[in-house]
Every structure is written in structure tokens, then in C-alpha cells.
Short mmCIF file of N, CA and C in Angstrom, two decimals:
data_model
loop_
_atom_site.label_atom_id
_atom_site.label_comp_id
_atom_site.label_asym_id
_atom_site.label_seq_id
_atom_site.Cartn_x
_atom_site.Cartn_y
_atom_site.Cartn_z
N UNK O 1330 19.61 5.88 -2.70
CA UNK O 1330 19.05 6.56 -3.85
C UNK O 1330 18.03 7.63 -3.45
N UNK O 1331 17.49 7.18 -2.17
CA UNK O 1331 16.06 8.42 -1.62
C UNK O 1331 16.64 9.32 -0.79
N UNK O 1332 17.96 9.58 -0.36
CA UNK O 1332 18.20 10.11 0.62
C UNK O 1332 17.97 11.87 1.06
N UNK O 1333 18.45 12.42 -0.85
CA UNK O 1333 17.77 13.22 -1.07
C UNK O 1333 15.82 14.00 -1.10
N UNK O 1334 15.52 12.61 -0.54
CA UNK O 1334 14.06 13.20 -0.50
C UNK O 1334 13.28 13.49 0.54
N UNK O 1335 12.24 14.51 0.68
CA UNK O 1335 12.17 14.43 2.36
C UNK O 1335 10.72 13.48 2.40
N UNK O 1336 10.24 12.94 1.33
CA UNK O 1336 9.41 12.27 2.20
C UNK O 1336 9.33 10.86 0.90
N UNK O 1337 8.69 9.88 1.36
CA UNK O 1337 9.06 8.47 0.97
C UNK O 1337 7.75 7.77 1.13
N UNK O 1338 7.17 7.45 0.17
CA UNK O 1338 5.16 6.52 -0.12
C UNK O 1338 6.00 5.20 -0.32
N UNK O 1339 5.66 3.97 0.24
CA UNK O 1339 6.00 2.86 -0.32
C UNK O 1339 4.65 2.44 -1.07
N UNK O 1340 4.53 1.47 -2.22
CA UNK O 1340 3.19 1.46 -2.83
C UNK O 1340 3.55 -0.20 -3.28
N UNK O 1341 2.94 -1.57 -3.03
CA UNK O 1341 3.17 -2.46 -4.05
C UNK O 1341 2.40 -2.53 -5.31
N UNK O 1342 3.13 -3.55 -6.04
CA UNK O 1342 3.09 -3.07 -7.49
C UNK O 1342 2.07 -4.40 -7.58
N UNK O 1343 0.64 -4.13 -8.11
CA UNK O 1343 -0.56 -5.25 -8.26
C UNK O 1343 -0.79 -5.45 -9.28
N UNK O 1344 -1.13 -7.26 -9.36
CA UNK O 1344 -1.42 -7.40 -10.86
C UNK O 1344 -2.75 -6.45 -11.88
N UNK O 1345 -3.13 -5.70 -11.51
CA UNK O 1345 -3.82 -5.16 -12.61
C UNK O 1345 -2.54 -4.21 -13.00
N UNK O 1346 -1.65 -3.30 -12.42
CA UNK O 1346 -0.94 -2.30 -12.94
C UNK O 1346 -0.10 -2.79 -14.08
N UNK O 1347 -0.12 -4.37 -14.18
CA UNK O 1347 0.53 -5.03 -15.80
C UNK O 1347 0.00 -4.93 -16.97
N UNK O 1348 0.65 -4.48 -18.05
CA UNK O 1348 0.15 -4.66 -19.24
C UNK O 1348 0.73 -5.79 -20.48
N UNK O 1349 0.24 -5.98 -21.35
CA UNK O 1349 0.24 -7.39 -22.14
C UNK O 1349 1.57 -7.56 -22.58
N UNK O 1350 2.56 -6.57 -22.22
CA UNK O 1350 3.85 -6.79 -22.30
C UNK O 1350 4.74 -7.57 -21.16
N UNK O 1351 3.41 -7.47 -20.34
CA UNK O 1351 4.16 -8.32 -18.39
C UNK O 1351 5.43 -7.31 -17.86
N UNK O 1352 4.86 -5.91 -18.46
CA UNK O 1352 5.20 -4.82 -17.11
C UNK O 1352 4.41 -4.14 -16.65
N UNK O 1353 4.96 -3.21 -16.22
CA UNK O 1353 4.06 -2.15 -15.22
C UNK O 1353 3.83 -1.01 -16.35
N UNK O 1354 2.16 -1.06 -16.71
CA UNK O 1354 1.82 0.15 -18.14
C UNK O 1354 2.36 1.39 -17.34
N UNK O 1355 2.68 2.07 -18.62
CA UNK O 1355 3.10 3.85 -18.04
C UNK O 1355 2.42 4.48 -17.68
N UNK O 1356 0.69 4.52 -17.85
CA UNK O 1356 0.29 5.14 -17.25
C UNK O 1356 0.29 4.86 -15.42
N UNK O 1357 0.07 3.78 -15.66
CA UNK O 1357 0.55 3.55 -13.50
C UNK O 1357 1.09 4.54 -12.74
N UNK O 1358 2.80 4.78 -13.60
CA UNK O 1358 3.57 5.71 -12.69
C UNK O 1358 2.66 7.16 -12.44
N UNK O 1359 1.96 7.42 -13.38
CA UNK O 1359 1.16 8.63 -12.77
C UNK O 1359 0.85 8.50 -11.87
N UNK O 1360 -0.16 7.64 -11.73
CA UNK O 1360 -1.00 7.29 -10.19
C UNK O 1360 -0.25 6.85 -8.95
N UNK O 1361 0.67 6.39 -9.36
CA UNK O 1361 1.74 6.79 -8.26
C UNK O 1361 2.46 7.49 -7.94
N UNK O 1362 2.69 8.45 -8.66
CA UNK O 1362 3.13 10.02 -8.12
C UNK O 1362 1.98 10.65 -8.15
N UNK O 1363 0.71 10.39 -8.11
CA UNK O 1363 -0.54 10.98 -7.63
C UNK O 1363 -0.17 10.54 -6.17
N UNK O 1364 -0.32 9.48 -5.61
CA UNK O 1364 -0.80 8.40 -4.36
C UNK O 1364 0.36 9.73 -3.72
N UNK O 1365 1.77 9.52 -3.99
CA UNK O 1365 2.62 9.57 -2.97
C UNK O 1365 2.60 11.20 -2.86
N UNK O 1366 1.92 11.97 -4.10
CA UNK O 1366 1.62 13.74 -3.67
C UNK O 1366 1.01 14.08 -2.90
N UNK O 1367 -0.30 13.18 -3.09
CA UNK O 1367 -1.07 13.31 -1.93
C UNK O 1367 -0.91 12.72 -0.57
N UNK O 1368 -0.32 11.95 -0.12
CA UNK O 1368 0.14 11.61 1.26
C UNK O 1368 1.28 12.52 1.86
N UNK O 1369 2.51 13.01 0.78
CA UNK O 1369 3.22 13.97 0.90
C UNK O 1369 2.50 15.33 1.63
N UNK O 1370 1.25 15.16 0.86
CA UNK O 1370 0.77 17.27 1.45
C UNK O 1370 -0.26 16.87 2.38
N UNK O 1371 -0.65 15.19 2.44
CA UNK O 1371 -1.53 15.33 3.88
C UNK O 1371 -0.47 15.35 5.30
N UNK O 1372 0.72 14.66 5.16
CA UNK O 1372 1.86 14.66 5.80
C UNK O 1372 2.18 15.95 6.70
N UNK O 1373 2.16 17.45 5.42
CA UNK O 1373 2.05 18.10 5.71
C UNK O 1373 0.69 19.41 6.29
N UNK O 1374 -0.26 18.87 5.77
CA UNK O 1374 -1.40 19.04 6.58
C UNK O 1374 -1.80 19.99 5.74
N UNK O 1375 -1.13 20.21 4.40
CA UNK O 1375 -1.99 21.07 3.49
C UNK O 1375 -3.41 20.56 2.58
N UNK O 1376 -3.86 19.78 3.15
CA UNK O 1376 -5.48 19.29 3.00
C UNK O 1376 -5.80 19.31 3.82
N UNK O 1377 -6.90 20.26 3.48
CA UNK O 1377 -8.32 20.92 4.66
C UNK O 1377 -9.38 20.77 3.96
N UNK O 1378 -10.42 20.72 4.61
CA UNK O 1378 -11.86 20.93 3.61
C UNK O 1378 -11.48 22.42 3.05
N UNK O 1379 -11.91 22.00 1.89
CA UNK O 1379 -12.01 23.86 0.86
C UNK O 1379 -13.42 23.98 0.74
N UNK O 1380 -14.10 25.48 1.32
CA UNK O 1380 -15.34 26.11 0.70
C UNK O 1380 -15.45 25.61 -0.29
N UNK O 1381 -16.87 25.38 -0.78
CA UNK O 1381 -17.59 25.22 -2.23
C UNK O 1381 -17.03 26.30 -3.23
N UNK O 1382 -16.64 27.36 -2.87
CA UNK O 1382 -16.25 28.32 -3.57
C UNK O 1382 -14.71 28.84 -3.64
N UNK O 1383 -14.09 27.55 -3.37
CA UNK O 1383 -12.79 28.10 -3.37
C UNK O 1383 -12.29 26.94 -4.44
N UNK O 1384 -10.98 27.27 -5.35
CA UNK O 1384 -10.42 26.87 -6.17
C UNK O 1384 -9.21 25.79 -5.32
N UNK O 1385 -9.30 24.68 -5.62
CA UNK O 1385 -7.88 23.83 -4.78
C UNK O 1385 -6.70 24.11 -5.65
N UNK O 1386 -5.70 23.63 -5.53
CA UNK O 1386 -4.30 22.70 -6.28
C UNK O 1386 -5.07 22.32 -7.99
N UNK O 1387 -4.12 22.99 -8.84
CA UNK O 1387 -4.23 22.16 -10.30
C UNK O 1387 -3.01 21.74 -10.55
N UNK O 1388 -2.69 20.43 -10.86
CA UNK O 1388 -1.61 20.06 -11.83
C UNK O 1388 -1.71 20.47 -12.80
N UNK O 1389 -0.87 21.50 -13.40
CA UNK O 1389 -0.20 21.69 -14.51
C UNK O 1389 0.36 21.05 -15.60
N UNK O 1390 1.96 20.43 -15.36
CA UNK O 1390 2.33 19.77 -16.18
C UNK O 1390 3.07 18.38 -15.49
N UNK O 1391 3.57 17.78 -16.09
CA UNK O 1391 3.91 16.48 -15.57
C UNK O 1391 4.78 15.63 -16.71
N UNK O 1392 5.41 14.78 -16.31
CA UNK O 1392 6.11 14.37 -17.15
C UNK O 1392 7.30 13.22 -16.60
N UNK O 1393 7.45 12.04 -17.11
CA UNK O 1393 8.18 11.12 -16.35
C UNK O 1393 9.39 10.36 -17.93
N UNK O 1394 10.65 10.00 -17.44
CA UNK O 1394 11.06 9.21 -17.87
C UNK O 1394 11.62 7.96 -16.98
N UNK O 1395 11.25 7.17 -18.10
CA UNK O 1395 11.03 5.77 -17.79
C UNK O 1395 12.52 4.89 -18.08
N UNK O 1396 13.26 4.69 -16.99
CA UNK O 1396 14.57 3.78 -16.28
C UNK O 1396 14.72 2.58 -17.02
N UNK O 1397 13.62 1.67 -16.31
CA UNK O 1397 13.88 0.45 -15.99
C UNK O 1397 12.15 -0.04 -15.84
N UNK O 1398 12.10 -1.25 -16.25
CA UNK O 1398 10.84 -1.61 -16.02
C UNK O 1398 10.41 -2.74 -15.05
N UNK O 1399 9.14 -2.03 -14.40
CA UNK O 1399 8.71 -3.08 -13.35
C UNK O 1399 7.35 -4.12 -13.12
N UNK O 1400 7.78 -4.85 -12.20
CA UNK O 1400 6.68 -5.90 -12.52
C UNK O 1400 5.92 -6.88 -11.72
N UNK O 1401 5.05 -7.71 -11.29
CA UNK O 1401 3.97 -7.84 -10.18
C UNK O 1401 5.12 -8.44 -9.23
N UNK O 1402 4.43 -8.02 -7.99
CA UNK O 1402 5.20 -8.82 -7.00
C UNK O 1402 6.59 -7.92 -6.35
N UNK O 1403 6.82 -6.83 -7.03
CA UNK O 1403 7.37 -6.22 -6.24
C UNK O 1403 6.62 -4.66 -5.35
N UNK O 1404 7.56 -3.95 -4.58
CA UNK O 1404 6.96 -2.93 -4.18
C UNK O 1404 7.98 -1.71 -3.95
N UNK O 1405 7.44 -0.62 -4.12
CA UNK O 1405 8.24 0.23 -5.06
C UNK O 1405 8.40 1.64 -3.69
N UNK O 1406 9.39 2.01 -3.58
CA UNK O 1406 9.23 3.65 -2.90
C UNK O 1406 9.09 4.75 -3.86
N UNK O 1407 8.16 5.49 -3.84
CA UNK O 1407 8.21 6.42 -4.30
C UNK O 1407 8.85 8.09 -3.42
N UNK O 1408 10.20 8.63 -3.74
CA UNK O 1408 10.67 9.99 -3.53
C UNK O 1408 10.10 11.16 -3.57
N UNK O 1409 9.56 11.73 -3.32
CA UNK O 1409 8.88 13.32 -2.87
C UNK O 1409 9.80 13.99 -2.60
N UNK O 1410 10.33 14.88 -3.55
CA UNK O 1410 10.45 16.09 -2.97
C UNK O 1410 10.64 17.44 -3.52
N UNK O 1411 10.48 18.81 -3.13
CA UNK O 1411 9.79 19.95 -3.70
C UNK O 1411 10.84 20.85 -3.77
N UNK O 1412 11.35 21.33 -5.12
CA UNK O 1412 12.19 22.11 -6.04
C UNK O 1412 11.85 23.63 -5.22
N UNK O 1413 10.65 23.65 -5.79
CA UNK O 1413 9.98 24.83 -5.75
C UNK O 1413 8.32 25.09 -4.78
N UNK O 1414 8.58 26.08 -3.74
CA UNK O 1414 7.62 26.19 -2.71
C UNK O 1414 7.33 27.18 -2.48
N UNK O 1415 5.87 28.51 -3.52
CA UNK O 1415 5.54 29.46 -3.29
C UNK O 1415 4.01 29.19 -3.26
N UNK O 1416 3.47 30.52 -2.72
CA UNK O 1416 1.85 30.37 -3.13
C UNK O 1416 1.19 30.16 -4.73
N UNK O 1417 2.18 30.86 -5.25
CA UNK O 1417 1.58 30.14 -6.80
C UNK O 1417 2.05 29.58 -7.24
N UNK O 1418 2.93 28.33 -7.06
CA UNK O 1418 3.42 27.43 -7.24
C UNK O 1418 4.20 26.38 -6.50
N UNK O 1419 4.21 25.01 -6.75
CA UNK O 1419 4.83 23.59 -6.09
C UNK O 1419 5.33 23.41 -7.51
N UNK O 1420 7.02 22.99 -7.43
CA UNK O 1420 7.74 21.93 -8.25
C UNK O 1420 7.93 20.68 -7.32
N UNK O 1421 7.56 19.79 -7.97
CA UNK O 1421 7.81 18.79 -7.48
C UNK O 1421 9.14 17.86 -8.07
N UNK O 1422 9.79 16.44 -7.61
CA UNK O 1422 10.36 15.96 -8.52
C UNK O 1422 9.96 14.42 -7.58
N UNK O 1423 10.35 13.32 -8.22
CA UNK O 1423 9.70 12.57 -8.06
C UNK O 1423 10.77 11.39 -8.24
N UNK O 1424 10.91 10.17 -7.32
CA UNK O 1424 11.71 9.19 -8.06
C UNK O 1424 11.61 7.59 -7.51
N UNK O 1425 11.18 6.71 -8.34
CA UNK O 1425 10.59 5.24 -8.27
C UNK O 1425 11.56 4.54 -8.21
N UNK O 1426 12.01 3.47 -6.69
CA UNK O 1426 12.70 2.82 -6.67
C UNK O 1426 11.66 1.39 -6.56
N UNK O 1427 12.68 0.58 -7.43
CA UNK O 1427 12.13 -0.93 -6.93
C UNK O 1427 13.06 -1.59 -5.45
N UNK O 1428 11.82 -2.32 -4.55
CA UNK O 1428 13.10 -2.66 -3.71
C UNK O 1428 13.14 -4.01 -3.95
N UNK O 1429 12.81 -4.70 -4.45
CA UNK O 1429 13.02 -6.39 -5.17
C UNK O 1429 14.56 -6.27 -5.77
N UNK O 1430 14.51 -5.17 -6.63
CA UNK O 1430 15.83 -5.01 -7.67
C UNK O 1430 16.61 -3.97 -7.37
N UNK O 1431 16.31 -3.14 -5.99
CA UNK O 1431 17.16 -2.00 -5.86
C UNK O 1431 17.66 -1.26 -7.05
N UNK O 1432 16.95 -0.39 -8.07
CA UNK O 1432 17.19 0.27 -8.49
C UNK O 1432 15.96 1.38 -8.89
N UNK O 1433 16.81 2.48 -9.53
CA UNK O 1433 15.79 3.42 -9.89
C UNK O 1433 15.19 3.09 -11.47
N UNK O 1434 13.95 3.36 -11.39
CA UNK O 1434 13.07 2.87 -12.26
C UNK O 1434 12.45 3.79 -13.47
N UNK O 1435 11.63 5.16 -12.77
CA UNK O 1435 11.55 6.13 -13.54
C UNK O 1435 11.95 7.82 -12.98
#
């Protein structure tokens, strides 16, 4: 399912990331395509200290649909990889496998 991606965050899935439904709340998956962006561009060594006066990286927009739902006790790969690669802009795309259940998630 990742083969297409060039780079791969494994992350396990901890009981706080559950919500009172006994899955994984939606907001989580953000923070995990936060975790695995940022290991992705330290990977690539595009984090340096920035001057006080220099502007970093803004996320823009973002947006996930949701597969399959997950839940404590497993641990998940998250897919990296980049559509689009100019100076004024990164597309990213993104994709959550469970490996407990081998499948894609969101």
C-alpha cells in the first residue's frame, strides 16, 4: 500500500488518542501527518535554525478522509509523499496504514 511513497513515520496509536467512541478521535490524524511532515523534511534536512526575522513553512490547507477506524494497541505507518515541489509551494499527500489490520485507514 506504501510503496508509492518515498518516505514512511511509523507512530503507535496511545491510549489518550481514543475518544468515548473507543476510536482514534479525528483530530489525531492531524498530528500525525504533522509528526511524519516533520521527520519527512528533517530527513531531508530542510530544518535549519531560521533568523528571528525570517518567515518559516505555513500550512495552508489540509484535509483528510477517513477509511477505516483505529484503535489502542495498534501502530500505524504513516506515507509521505510530495505531489508538488517549488519554492512557493509543497503538495503533500499523505496515507495511514494500520499494521495490526493491514489496511488503509485515512
Amino acid at each position: 500500500m506504501l510503496k508509492d511513497f518515498s518516505f514512511i513515520k511509523e507512530i503507535p496509536v496511545f491510549w489518550r488518542d481514543m475518544d468515548a467512541f473507543r476510536h482514534v478521535n479525528n483530530v489525531v490524524y492531524f498530528r500525525w501527518f504533522k509528526i511524519a511532515r516533520i521527520a519527512y523534511f528533517e530527513k531531508l534536512g530542510a530544518f535549519k535554525p531560521l533568523p528571528d526575522t525570517t518567515i518559516g513553512p505555513i500550512l495552508v490547507e489540509t484535509s483528510a478522509r477517513y477509511l477505516k477506524a483505529l484503535t489502542y494497541l495498534d501502530t500505524i505507518s504513516v506515507g509521505v509523499k510530495s505531489i508538488h515541489f517549488s519554492p512557493e509551494k509543497i503538495e503533500q499527500r499523505y496515507l495511514i496504514v494500520s499494521q495490526r489490520k493491514n489496511y488503509a485507514c485515512t
